[in-house]
Coordinates of C-alpha atoms (C1' of nucleotides) and ligand atoms in Angstrom, one line a residue:
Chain A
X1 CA 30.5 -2.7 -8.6
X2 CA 31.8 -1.9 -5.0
X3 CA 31.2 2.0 -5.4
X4 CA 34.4 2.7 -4.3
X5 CA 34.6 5.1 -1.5
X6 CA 37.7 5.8 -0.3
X7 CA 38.6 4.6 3.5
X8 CA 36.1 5.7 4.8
X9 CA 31.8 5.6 4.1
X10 CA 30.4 8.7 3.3
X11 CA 28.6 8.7 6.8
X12 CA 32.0 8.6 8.5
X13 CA 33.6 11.3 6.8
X14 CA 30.4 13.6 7.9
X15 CA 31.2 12.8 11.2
X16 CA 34.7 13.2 10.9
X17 CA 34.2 16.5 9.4
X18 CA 31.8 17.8 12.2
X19 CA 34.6 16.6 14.7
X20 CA 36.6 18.7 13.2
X21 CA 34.5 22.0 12.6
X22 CA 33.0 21.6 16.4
X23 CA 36.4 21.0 18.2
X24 CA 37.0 24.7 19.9
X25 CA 40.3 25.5 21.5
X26 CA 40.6 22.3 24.0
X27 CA 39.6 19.9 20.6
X28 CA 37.1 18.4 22.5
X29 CA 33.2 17.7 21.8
X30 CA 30.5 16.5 23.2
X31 CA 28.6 13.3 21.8
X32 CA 25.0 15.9 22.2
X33 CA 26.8 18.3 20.3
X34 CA 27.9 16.4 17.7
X35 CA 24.2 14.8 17.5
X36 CA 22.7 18.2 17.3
X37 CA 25.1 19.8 14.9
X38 CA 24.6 16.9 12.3
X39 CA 21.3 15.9 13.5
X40 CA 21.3 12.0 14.0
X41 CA 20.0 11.0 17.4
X42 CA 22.6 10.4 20.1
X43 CA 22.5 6.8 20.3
X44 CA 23.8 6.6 16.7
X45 CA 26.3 8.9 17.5
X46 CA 27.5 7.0 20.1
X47 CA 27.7 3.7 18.3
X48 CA 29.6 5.6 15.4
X49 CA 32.0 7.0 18.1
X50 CA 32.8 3.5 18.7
X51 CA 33.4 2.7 15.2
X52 CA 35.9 5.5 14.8
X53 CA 37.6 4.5 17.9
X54 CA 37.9 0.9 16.8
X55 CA 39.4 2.4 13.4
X56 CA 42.2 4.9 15.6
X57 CA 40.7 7.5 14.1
X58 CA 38.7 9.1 17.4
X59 CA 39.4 9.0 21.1
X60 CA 36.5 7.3 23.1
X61 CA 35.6 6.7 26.0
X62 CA 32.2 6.2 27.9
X63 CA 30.8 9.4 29.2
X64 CA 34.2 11.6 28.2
X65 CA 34.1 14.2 25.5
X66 CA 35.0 12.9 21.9
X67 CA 38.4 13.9 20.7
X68 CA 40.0 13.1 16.9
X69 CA 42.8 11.5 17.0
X70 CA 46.3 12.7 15.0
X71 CA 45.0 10.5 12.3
X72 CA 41.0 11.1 12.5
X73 CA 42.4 15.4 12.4
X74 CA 44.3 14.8 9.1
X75 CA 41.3 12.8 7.7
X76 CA 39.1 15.6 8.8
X77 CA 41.1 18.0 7.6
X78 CA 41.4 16.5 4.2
X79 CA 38.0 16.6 3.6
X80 CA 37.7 20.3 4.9
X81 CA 40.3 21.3 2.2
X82 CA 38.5 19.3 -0.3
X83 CA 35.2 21.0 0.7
X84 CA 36.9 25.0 0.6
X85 CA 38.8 24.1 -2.5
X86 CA 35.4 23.5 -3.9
X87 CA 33.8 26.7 -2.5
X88 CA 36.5 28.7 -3.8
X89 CA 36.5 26.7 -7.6
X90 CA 32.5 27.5 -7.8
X91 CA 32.9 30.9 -7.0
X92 CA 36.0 31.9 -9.3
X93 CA 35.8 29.5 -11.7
X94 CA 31.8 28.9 -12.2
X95 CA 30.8 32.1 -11.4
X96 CA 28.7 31.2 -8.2
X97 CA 28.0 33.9 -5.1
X98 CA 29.3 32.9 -1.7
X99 CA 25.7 32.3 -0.8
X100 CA 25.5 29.4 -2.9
X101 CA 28.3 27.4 -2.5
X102 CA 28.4 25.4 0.7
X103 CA 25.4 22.8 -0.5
X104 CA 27.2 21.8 -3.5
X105 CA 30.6 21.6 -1.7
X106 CA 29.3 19.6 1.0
X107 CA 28.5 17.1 -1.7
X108 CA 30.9 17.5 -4.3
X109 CA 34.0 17.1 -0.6
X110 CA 33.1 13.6 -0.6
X111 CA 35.0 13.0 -4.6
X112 CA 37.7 10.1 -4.3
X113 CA 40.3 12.0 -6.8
X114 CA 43.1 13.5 -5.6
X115 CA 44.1 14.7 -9.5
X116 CA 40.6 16.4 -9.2
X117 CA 41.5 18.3 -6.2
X118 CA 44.8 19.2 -6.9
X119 CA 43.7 20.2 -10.9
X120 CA 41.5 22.9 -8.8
X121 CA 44.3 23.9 -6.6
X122 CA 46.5 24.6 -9.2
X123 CA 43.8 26.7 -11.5
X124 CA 43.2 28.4 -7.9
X125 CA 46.7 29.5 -8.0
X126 CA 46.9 27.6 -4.4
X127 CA 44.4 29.6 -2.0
X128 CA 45.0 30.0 0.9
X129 CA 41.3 30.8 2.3
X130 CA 37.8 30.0 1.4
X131 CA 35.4 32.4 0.0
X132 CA 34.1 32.9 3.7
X133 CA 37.6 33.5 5.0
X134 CA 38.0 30.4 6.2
X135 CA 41.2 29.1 6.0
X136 CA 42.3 25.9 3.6
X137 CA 44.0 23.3 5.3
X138 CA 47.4 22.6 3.4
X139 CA 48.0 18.9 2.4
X140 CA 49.4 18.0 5.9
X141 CA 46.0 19.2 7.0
X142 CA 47.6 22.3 8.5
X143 CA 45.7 25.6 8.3
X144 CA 45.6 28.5 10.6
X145 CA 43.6 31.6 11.2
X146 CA 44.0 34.5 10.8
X147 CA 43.9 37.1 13.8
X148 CA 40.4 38.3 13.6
X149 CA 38.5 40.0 16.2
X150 CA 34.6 40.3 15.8
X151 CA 33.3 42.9 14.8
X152 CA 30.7 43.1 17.7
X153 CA 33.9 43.5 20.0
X154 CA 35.6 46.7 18.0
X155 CA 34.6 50.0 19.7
X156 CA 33.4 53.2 17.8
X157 CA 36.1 55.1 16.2
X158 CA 38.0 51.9 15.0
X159 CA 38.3 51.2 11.2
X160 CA 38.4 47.5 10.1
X161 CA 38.5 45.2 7.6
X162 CA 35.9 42.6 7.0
X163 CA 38.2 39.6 6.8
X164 CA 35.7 36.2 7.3
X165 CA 32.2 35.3 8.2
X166 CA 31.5 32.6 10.9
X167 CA 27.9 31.9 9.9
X168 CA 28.1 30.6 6.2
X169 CA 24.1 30.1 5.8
X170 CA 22.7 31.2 2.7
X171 CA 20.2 33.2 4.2
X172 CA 23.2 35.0 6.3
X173 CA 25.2 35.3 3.1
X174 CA 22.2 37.0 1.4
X175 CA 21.5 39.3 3.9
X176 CA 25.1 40.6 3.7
X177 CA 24.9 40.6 0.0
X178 CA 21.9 43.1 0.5
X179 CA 24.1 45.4 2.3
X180 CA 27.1 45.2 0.0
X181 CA 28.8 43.6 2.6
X182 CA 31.8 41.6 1.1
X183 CA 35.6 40.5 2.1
X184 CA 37.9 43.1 1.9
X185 CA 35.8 45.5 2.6
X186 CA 36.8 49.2 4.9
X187 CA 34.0 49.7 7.7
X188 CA 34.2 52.4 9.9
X189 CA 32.1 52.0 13.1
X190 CA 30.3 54.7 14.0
X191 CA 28.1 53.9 16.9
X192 CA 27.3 51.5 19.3
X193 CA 24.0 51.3 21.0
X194 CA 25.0 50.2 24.5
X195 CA 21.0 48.7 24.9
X196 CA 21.2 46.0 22.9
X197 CA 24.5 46.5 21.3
X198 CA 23.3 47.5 18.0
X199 CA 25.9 48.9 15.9
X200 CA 26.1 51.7 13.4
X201 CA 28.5 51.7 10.5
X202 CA 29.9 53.2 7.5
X203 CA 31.5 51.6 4.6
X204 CA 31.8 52.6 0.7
X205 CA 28.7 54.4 0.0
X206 CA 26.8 53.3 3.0
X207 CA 27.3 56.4 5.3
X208 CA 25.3 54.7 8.2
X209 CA 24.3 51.1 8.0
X210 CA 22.7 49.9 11.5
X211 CA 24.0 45.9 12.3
X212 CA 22.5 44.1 15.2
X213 CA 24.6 42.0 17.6
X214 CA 23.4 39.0 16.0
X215 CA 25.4 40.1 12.5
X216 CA 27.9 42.0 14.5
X217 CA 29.0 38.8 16.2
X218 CA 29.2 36.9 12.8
X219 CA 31.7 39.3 11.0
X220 CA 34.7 38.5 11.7
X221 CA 37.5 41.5 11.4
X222 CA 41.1 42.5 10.5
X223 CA 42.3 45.7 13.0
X224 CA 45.2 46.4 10.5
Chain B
X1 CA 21.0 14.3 8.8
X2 CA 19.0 12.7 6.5
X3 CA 21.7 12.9 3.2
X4 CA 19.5 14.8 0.8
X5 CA 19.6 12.0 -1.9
X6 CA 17.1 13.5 -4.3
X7 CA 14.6 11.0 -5.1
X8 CA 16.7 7.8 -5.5
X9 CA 19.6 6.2 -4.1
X10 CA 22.4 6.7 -5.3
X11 CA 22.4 2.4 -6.2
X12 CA 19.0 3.0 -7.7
X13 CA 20.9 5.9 -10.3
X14 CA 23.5 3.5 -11.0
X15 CA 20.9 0.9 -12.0
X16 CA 18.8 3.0 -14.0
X17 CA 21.9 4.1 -16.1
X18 CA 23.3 0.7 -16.7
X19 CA 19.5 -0.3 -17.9
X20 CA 19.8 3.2 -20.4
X21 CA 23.5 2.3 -21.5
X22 CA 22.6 -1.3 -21.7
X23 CA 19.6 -0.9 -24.0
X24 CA 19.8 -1.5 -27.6
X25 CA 17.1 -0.9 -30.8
X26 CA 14.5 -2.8 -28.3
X27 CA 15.2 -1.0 -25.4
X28 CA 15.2 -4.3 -23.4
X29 CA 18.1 -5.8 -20.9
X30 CA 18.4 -8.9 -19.2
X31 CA 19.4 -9.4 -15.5
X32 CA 22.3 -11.4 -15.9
X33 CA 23.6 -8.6 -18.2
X34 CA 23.3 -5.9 -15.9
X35 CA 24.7 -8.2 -13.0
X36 CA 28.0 -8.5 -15.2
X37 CA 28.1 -5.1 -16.2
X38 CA 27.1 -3.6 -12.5
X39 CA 29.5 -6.6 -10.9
X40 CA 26.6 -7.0 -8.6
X41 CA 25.1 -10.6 -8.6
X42 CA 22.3 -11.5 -10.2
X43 CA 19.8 -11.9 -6.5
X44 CA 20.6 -8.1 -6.1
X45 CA 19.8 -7.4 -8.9
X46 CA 16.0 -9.0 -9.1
X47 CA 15.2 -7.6 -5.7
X48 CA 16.6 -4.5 -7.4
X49 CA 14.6 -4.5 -10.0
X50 CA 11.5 -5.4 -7.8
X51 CA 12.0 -1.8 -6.5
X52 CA 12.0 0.0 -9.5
X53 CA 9.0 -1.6 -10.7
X54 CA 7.2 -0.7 -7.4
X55 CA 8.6 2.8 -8.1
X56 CA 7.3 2.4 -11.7
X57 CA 10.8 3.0 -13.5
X58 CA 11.2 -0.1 -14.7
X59 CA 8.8 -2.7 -16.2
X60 CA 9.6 -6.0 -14.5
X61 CA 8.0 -9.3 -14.5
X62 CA 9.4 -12.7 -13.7
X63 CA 12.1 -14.4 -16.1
X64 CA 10.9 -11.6 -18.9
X65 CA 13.8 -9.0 -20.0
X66 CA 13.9 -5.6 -18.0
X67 CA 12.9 -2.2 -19.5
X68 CA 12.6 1.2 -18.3
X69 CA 9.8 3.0 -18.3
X70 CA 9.5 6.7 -19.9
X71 CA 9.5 7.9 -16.4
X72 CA 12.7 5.4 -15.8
X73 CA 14.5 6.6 -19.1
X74 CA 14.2 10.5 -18.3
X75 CA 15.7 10.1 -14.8
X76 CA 18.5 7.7 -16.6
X77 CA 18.9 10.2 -18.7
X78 CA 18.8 13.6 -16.8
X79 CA 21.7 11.3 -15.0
X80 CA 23.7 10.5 -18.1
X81 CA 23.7 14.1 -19.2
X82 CA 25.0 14.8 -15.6
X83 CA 28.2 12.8 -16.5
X84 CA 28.6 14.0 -19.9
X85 CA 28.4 17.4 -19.5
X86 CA 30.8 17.0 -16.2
X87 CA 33.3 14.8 -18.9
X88 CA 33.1 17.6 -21.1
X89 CA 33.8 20.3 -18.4
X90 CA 36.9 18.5 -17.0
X91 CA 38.4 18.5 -20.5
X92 CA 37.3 21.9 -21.6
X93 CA 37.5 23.7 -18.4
X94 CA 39.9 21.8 -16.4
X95 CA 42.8 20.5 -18.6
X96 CA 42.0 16.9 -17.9
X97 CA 42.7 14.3 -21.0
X98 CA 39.9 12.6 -22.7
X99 CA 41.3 9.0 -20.8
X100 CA 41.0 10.9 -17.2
X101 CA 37.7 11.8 -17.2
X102 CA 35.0 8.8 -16.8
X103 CA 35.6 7.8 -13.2
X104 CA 35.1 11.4 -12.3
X105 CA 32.3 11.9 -13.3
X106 CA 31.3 8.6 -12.5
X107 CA 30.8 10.1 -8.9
X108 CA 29.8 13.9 -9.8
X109 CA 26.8 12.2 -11.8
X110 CA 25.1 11.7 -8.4
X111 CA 25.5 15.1 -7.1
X112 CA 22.3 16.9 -6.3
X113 CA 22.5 20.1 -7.7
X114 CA 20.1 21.4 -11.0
X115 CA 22.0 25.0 -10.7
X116 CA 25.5 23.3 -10.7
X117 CA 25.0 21.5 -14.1
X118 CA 22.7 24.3 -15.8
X119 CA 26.2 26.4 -15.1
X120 CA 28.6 23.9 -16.3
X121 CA 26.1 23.8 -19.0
X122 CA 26.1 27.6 -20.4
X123 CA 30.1 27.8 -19.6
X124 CA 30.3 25.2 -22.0
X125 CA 28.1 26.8 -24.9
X126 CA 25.7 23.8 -24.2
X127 CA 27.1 21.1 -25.7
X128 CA 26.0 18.3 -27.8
X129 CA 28.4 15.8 -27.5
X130 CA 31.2 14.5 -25.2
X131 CA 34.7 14.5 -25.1
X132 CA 33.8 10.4 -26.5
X133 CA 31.5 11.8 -29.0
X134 CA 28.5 10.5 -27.5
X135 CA 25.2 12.5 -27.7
X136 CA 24.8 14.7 -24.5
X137 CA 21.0 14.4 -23.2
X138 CA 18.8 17.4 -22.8
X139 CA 17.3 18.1 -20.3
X140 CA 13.9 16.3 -21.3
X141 CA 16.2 13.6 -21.8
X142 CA 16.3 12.7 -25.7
X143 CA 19.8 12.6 -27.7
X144 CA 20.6 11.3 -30.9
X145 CA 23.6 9.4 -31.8
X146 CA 24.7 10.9 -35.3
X147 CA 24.9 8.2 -38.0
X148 CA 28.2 6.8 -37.5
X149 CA 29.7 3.6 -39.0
X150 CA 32.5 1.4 -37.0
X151 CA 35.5 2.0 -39.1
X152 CA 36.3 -2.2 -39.2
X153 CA 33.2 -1.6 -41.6
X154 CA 34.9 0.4 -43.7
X155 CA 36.4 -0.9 -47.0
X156 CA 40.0 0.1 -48.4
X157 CA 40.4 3.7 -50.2
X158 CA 37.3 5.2 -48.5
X159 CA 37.8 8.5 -46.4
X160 CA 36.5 9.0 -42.9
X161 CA 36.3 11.1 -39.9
X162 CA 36.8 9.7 -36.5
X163 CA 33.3 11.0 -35.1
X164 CA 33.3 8.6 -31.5
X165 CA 34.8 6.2 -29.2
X166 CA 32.4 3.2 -28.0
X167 CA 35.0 2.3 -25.3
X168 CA 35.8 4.6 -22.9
X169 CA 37.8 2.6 -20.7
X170 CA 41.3 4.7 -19.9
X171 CA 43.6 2.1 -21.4
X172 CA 42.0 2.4 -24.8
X173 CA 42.3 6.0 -25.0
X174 CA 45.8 6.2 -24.0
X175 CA 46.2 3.6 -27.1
X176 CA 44.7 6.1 -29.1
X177 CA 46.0 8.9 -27.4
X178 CA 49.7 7.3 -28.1
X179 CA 48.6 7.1 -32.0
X180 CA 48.0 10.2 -32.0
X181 CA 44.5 9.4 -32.5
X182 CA 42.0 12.0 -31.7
X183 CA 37.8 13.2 -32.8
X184 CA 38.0 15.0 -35.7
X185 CA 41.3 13.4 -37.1
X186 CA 40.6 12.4 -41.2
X187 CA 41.5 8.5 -41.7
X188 CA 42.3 7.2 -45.2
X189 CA 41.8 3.5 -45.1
X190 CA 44.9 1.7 -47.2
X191 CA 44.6 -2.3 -46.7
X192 CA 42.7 -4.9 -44.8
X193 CA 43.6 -7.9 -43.9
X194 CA 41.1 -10.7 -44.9
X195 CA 42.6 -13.0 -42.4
X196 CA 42.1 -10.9 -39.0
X197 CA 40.4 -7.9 -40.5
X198 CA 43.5 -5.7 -39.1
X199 CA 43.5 -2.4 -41.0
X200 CA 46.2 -0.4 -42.3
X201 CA 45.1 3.3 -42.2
X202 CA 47.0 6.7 -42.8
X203 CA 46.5 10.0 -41.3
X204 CA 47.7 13.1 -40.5
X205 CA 52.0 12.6 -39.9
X206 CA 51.2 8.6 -39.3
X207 CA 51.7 7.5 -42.9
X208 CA 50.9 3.7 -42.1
X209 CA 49.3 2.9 -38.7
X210 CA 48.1 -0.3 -38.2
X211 CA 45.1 -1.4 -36.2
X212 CA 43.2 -4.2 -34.8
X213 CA 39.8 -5.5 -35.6
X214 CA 39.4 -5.0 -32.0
X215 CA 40.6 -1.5 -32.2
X216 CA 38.6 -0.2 -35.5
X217 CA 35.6 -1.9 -33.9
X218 CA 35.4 0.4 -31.6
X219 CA 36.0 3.6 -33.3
X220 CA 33.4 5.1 -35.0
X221 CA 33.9 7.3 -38.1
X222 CA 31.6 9.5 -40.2
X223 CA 31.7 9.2 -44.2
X224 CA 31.3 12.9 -45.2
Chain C
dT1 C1' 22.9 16.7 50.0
dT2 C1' 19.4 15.1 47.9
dA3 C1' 16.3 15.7 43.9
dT4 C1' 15.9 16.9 39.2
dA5 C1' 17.5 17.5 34.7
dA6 C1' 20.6 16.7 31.0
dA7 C1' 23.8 13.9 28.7
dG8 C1' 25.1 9.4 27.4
dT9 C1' 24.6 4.3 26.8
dT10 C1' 22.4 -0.2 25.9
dA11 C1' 19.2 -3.1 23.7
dG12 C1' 16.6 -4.1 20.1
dA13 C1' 14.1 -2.8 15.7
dC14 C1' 14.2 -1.4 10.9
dA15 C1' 15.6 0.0 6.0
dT16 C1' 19.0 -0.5 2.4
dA17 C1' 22.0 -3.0 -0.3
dT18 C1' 24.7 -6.6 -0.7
dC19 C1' 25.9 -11.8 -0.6
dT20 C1' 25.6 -17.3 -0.9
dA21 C1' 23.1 -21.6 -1.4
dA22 C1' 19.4 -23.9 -3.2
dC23 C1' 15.8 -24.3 -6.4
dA24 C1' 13.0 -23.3 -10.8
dA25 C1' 12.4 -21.9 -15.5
dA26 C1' 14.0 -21.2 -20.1
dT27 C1' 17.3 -22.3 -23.6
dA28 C1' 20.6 -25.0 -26.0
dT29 C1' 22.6 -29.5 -27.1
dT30 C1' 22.6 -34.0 -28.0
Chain D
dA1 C1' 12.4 -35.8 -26.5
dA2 C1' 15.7 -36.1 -23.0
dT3 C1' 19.5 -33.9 -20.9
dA4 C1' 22.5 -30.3 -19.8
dT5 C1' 23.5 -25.5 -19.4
dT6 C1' 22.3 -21.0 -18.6
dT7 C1' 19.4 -17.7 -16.7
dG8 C1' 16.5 -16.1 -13.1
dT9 C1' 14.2 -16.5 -8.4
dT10 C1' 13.6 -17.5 -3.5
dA11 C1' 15.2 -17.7 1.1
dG12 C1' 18.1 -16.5 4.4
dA13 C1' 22.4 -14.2 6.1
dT14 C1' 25.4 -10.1 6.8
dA15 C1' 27.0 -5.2 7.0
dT16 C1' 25.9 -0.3 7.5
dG17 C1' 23.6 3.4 9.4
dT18 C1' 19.7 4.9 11.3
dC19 C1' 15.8 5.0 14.9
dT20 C1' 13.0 4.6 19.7
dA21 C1' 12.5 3.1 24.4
dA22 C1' 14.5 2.2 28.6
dC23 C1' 18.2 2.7 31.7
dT24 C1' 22.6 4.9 33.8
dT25 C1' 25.7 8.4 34.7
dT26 C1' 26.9 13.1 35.3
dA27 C1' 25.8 17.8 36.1
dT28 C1' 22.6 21.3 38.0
dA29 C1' 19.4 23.2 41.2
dA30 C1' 16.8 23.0 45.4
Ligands
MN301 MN1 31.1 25.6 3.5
MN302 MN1 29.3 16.3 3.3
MN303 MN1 32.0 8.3 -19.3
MN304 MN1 27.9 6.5 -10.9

DNA sequence: TTATAAAGTTAGACATATCTAACAAATATT
DNA sequence: AATATTTGTTAGATATGTCTAACTTTATAA
């Protein structure tokens, strides 16, 4: 039986998918970024480049920086949206913690079912954003941030809402679980130590929780 | 990166669950069986089968029928219970019909994930059965099929209980599902037909619904 | 501005999973 | 028993996705 996989392999949509997650401001990445990020050797990258170029779906060209094409984005984008829904089903529907979600949604964004996507969407009641804060991309593969700032760039004296998380490792996720660190929550920062940029806050009944830059940098924030 | 696959392919799982579902009293299948049931010709399928021997999940030896090994049938089955389990959670958690289900989990069979199922598992009340009525393995891989009889072996006046489906293609269930035909659902057999063993049965509102040999084959009803 | 390092490409090998064509063995039919 | 049919195997080709080694281009540092 031809397995039937959609458009495109399961490799391709990987790559697709890193395109997407990699591309900064300018949209652009590099083929060594992309190789380190999903960890296949250059050379491979490079021949899979050409691939996606011959199928319109990235812009190629020897030595420039890879770009997605309109096409290649709203593939991307597709599976992104397939791959948050997911987060956001296992964690309100299955009972998982956000710690434990992105291994089996990086499996489960690969489904060919558009029913089964949309049946989560609709028991979701439509979310907008992951349960990192990241946002879902809509069905025209539109999605947009909101305006965060780090954390690591507020100043003490500022009260802020923890709004997103840019690292979503397990390990990360369980380290701010140890804290009670979660969404939504009020942190009021207290100090910062100008050394090494430490910084001291308070939130709920944590009355002086020390962060390091590391974290800091990680937490993404709402300013009200 | 090296696609965490668990330890086989995700051709290999197919294989080794046609081999289980395939397998009758004796437990043995021959090639040309599984090439028409996998649609993979019969070439593939040796060299396929040389494999699995080499990996000791299947006993193979030229122009002899094919059979699993125990090691064989528990992966086959921890695999099976993967997709039963997932049918049972699209219907009972997700609102999808009986006739939607197969070639979803068809894919989510293959995902890698031990947690995942055990929690589709317990928000089921661990199930026994499917949304077909067929046995759901545990997880050291034995089921039993209750003792079921096809209804076209059923004789006029007797009383039944439609216990399973042994098709679960999505154009028979809609059949049924447009009879109003459902597990559970108490059939009083009226009249066959000695000619083409079509049945007339009544139940529920449906006071005289006839059905095919074909049809009553394939249904599979308990005598109290 | 030249030398060195980093990034990227080309060429060729390899594993997996599939196919077709040709041949061989087992089974069924006459 | 001889022949024909079906089933199964072997050999060799092809597509996909990966790798290493060697080379080229671009960027960085002397
Ligand atoms: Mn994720
Ligand atoms: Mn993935
Ligand atoms: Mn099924
Ligand atoms: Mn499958």
């Amino acid at each position: 039986m031809t397995t039937f996989r959609g458009v495109n392999s399961l490799a391709e949509e990987n790559y697709l998918k890193a395109l997407f997650n990699l591309a900064g401001e300018s949209g652009v990445v590099n083929v060594n970024e992309l190789s380190r990020h999903l960890n296949i050797k250059m050379p491979t990258v490079t021949s899979m480049m050409k691939k996606l170029s011959a199928k319109n779906l990235v812009h190629y060209e020897s030595y420039k920086p890879l770009k997605l094409t309109e096409e290649g984005e709203k593939r991307a984008a597709a599976i992104i949206r397939k791959h948050r829904l997911t987060e956001m089903f296992l964690v309100e529907k299955m009972g998982f913690g956000w710690e434990q979600v992105h291994d089996i949604a990086e499996q489960i964004e690969h489904i060919q079912s558009p029913l089964f996507f949309e049946k989560m969407d609709a028991l979701l009641g439509y979310p907008k954003f992951d349960p990192h804060g990241s946002p879902i991309p809509d069905k025209d593969g539109k999605m947009k941030w909101k305006e965060f700032h780090k954390l690591s760039d507020c100043l003490p004296g500022e009260e802020v809402i923890l709004g997103a998380v840019i690292n979503n490792s397990s390990e990360f996720l369980q380290f701010l679980n140890s804290r009670d660190l979660r969404l939504g929550l009020s942190i009021s920062i207290l100090s910062v130590e100008s050394f090494d940029k430490t910084m001291v806050v308070h939130y709920e009944n944590h009355p002086a929780e020390t962060l390091s830059h590391t974290v800091c940098e990680r937490l993404l924030v709402d300013k009200q």
